[in-house]
């Protein structure tokens, strides 16, 4: 997203854009991990600038985005406001969201919530968005575990006809004793 900046506020990361009042607080993880990822993105892709104002390239990207209506606020804004709810019950999970072809979006979780919970959240539940399920392939209600497969749901926003393609895959990252030990070792190394 053009102009995206971040700053650390205690044990949280705050995402914001220069000169704009809106911000997103990221919580529930070690801020050192964010800094490590941000440093890598900055070095490799020149993302997450530290300049206080927009760079000329960012401003041009924002104007181009607005001109093509590729960033539909009606889809992305409510999705980002509910992004914390896409976290699963385990202590290891992640969520990524990005633009897809045709002004649509992809939402990908690792060890995310059960599909019925997400459908209520984005569909017609008490805090729902009214999005419709266009297609669904779900394995999270089985009576046995799936380690190499997951769930896919295609949500459609009725007002615009745009889609949010959701996938909840395991990728072998389910929390186990070996994974706990690896993360503990990496965290210890980060603070020594």
C-alpha positions as CSV (number, residue, x, y, z in Angstrom):
1,X,0.0,0.0,0.0
2,X,1.5,3.3,-1.0
3,X,2.7,5.5,1.9
4,X,2.5,2.8,4.5
5,X,4.6,3.5,7.6
6,X,5.0,1.7,10.9
7,X,6.2,2.6,14.4
8,X,6.6,0.6,17.5
9,X,4.4,1.6,20.4
10,X,5.4,-0.6,23.4
11,X,4.7,-4.2,22.5
12,X,2.6,-3.3,19.5
13,X,3.3,-2.2,16.0
14,X,1.2,0.8,14.6
15,X,0.6,1.0,10.8
16,X,-0.2,4.4,9.5
17,X,0.0,6.7,6.4
18,X,1.6,10.1,6.6
19,X,-0.9,12.9,7.2
20,X,-3.8,10.5,7.7
21,X,-5.6,9.9,11.0
22,X,-6.4,6.2,10.6
23,X,-4.1,3.6,12.0
24,X,-4.0,-0.1,12.6
25,X,-2.5,-1.6,15.7
26,X,-0.9,-5.1,15.4
27,X,-0.7,-7.1,18.6
28,X,-0.1,-10.6,19.8
29,X,3.4,-11.2,18.5
30,X,7.0,-10.3,19.3
31,X,7.7,-6.9,17.8
32,X,11.2,-8.1,17.1
33,X,9.8,-10.4,14.4
34,X,8.1,-7.4,12.7
35,X,11.3,-5.5,12.7
36,X,13.2,-8.4,11.2
37,X,10.6,-8.8,8.4
38,X,10.4,-5.0,7.8
39,X,14.2,-4.7,7.5
40,X,14.2,-7.5,4.9
41,X,11.4,-5.9,2.9
42,X,13.1,-2.5,3.0
43,X,16.4,-4.0,1.8
44,X,14.9,-6.2,-0.9
45,X,11.8,-4.2,-2.1
46,X,12.3,-0.6,-0.8
47,X,9.0,-0.9,1.2
48,X,8.0,0.5,4.5
49,X,9.9,3.8,4.2
50,X,11.1,5.6,7.3
51,X,10.7,9.1,5.7
52,X,8.0,11.2,7.5
53,X,6.2,12.2,4.3
54,X,5.3,10.3,1.1
55,X,8.1,9.8,-1.4
56,X,7.4,11.0,-5.0
57,X,7.2,7.3,-6.1
58,X,4.6,6.5,-3.4
59,X,2.5,9.6,-4.2
60,X,2.5,8.5,-7.9
61,X,1.5,5.0,-6.9
62,X,-1.3,6.3,-4.8
63,X,-2.6,8.5,-7.6
64,X,-2.4,5.6,-10.1
65,X,-4.3,3.4,-7.7
66,X,-7.0,5.9,-7.1
67,X,-7.4,6.5,-10.9
68,X,-7.9,2.8,-11.6
69,X,-10.0,2.1,-8.5
70,X,-7.9,-1.0,-7.9
71,X,-8.1,-0.6,-4.1
72,X,-11.8,-0.8,-3.3
73,X,-12.1,0.6,0.2
74,X,-15.5,-1.1,0.6
75,X,-13.7,-4.4,0.6
76,X,-10.4,-3.8,2.2
77,X,-11.4,-1.5,5.0
78,X,-14.0,-3.7,6.7
79,X,-11.7,-6.7,6.2
80,X,-8.8,-5.0,7.9
81,X,-11.0,-4.0,10.8
82,X,-11.8,-7.7,11.4
83,X,-8.4,-9.1,10.6
84,X,-7.7,-10.1,14.2
85,X,-10.6,-12.4,14.1
86,X,-8.9,-14.4,11.3
87,X,-6.4,-15.7,13.8
88,X,-6.9,-19.3,14.8
89,X,-7.0,-20.6,18.4
90,X,-3.3,-21.7,18.4
91,X,-0.4,-19.5,19.3
92,X,1.1,-19.9,15.8
93,X,-1.0,-18.5,13.1
94,X,-0.7,-15.8,10.4
95,X,-2.9,-13.8,8.1
96,X,-2.0,-12.2,4.8
97,X,-4.2,-10.1,2.6
98,X,-3.4,-8.6,-0.8
99,X,-4.9,-7.4,-4.1
100,X,-5.9,-10.0,-6.7
101,X,-6.8,-9.6,-10.4
102,X,-9.8,-7.5,-11.2
103,X,-9.9,-5.4,-8.0
104,X,-10.5,-8.6,-5.9
105,X,-8.6,-9.6,-2.8
106,X,-6.9,-12.7,-1.4
107,X,-7.0,-13.5,2.3
108,X,-4.8,-16.3,3.4
109,X,-4.5,-17.7,7.0
110,X,-2.3,-20.4,8.5
111,X,-4.2,-22.4,11.2
112,X,-7.1,-19.9,11.0
113,X,-10.5,-20.1,12.6
114,X,-13.1,-22.7,11.6
115,X,-14.9,-21.8,8.4
116,X,-18.4,-21.4,10.1
117,X,-17.0,-18.8,12.4
118,X,-15.4,-16.8,9.5
119,X,-18.6,-17.1,7.4
120,X,-20.6,-15.6,10.3
121,X,-18.0,-12.8,10.6
122,X,-17.9,-11.9,7.0
123,X,-21.5,-13.0,6.0
124,X,-24.7,-12.5,7.9
125,X,-23.6,-12.9,11.5
126,X,-24.2,-10.3,14.2
127,X,-21.2,-8.3,13.1
128,X,-21.2,-9.6,9.5
129,X,-20.6,-7.6,6.4
130,X,-23.3,-9.3,4.3
131,X,-20.8,-10.9,2.0
132,X,-22.1,-14.0,0.2
133,X,-20.3,-17.4,-0.1
134,X,-19.9,-18.1,-3.8
135,X,-17.9,-21.3,-3.5
136,X,-16.6,-23.3,-0.6
137,X,-14.3,-26.3,0.0
138,X,-14.1,-27.0,3.7
139,X,-12.3,-29.7,5.7
140,X,-12.3,-28.0,9.1
141,X,-15.4,-29.8,10.3
142,X,-14.0,-33.3,9.8
143,X,-13.5,-35.7,12.7
144,X,-9.8,-36.1,11.9
145,X,-6.9,-33.7,11.4
146,X,-5.7,-32.6,8.0
147,X,-2.1,-31.5,7.8
148,X,-1.6,-30.9,4.1
149,X,-5.0,-29.5,3.1
150,X,-7.2,-26.7,4.2
151,X,-10.3,-24.7,3.4
152,X,-11.1,-22.4,0.6
153,X,-14.0,-20.0,0.5
154,X,-14.8,-17.4,-2.2
155,X,-16.7,-14.5,-0.7
156,X,-18.5,-12.1,-3.0
157,X,-19.5,-8.5,-1.9
158,X,-23.0,-8.1,-3.4
159,X,-22.7,-4.3,-3.8
160,X,-19.7,-4.4,-6.1
161,X,-19.6,-8.1,-7.2
162,X,-15.9,-8.2,-6.1
163,X,-14.5,-11.3,-4.5
164,X,-12.3,-12.1,-1.5
165,X,-10.7,-15.4,-2.0
166,X,-10.0,-17.0,1.4
167,X,-7.8,-20.0,2.0
168,X,-6.9,-21.5,5.4
169,X,-3.9,-23.8,4.9
170,X,-1.8,-25.7,7.4
171,X,1.6,-25.7,5.6
172,X,2.9,-27.9,8.4
173,X,3.1,-24.9,10.8
174,X,0.7,-26.3,13.4
175,X,2.1,-25.8,16.9
176,X,3.9,-28.8,18.2
177,X,6.8,-29.3,20.7
178,X,9.4,-29.1,18.0
179,X,8.0,-25.8,16.6
180,X,7.7,-24.4,20.2
181,X,11.4,-25.2,20.8
182,X,12.5,-23.6,17.5
183,X,10.6,-20.4,18.2
184,X,11.9,-20.2,21.8
185,X,15.5,-20.6,20.4
186,X,14.9,-17.9,17.8
187,X,13.5,-15.5,20.4
188,X,16.4,-16.1,22.7
189,X,18.9,-15.4,19.9
190,X,17.1,-12.2,19.1
191,X,17.6,-10.8,22.6
192,X,21.2,-11.8,23.2
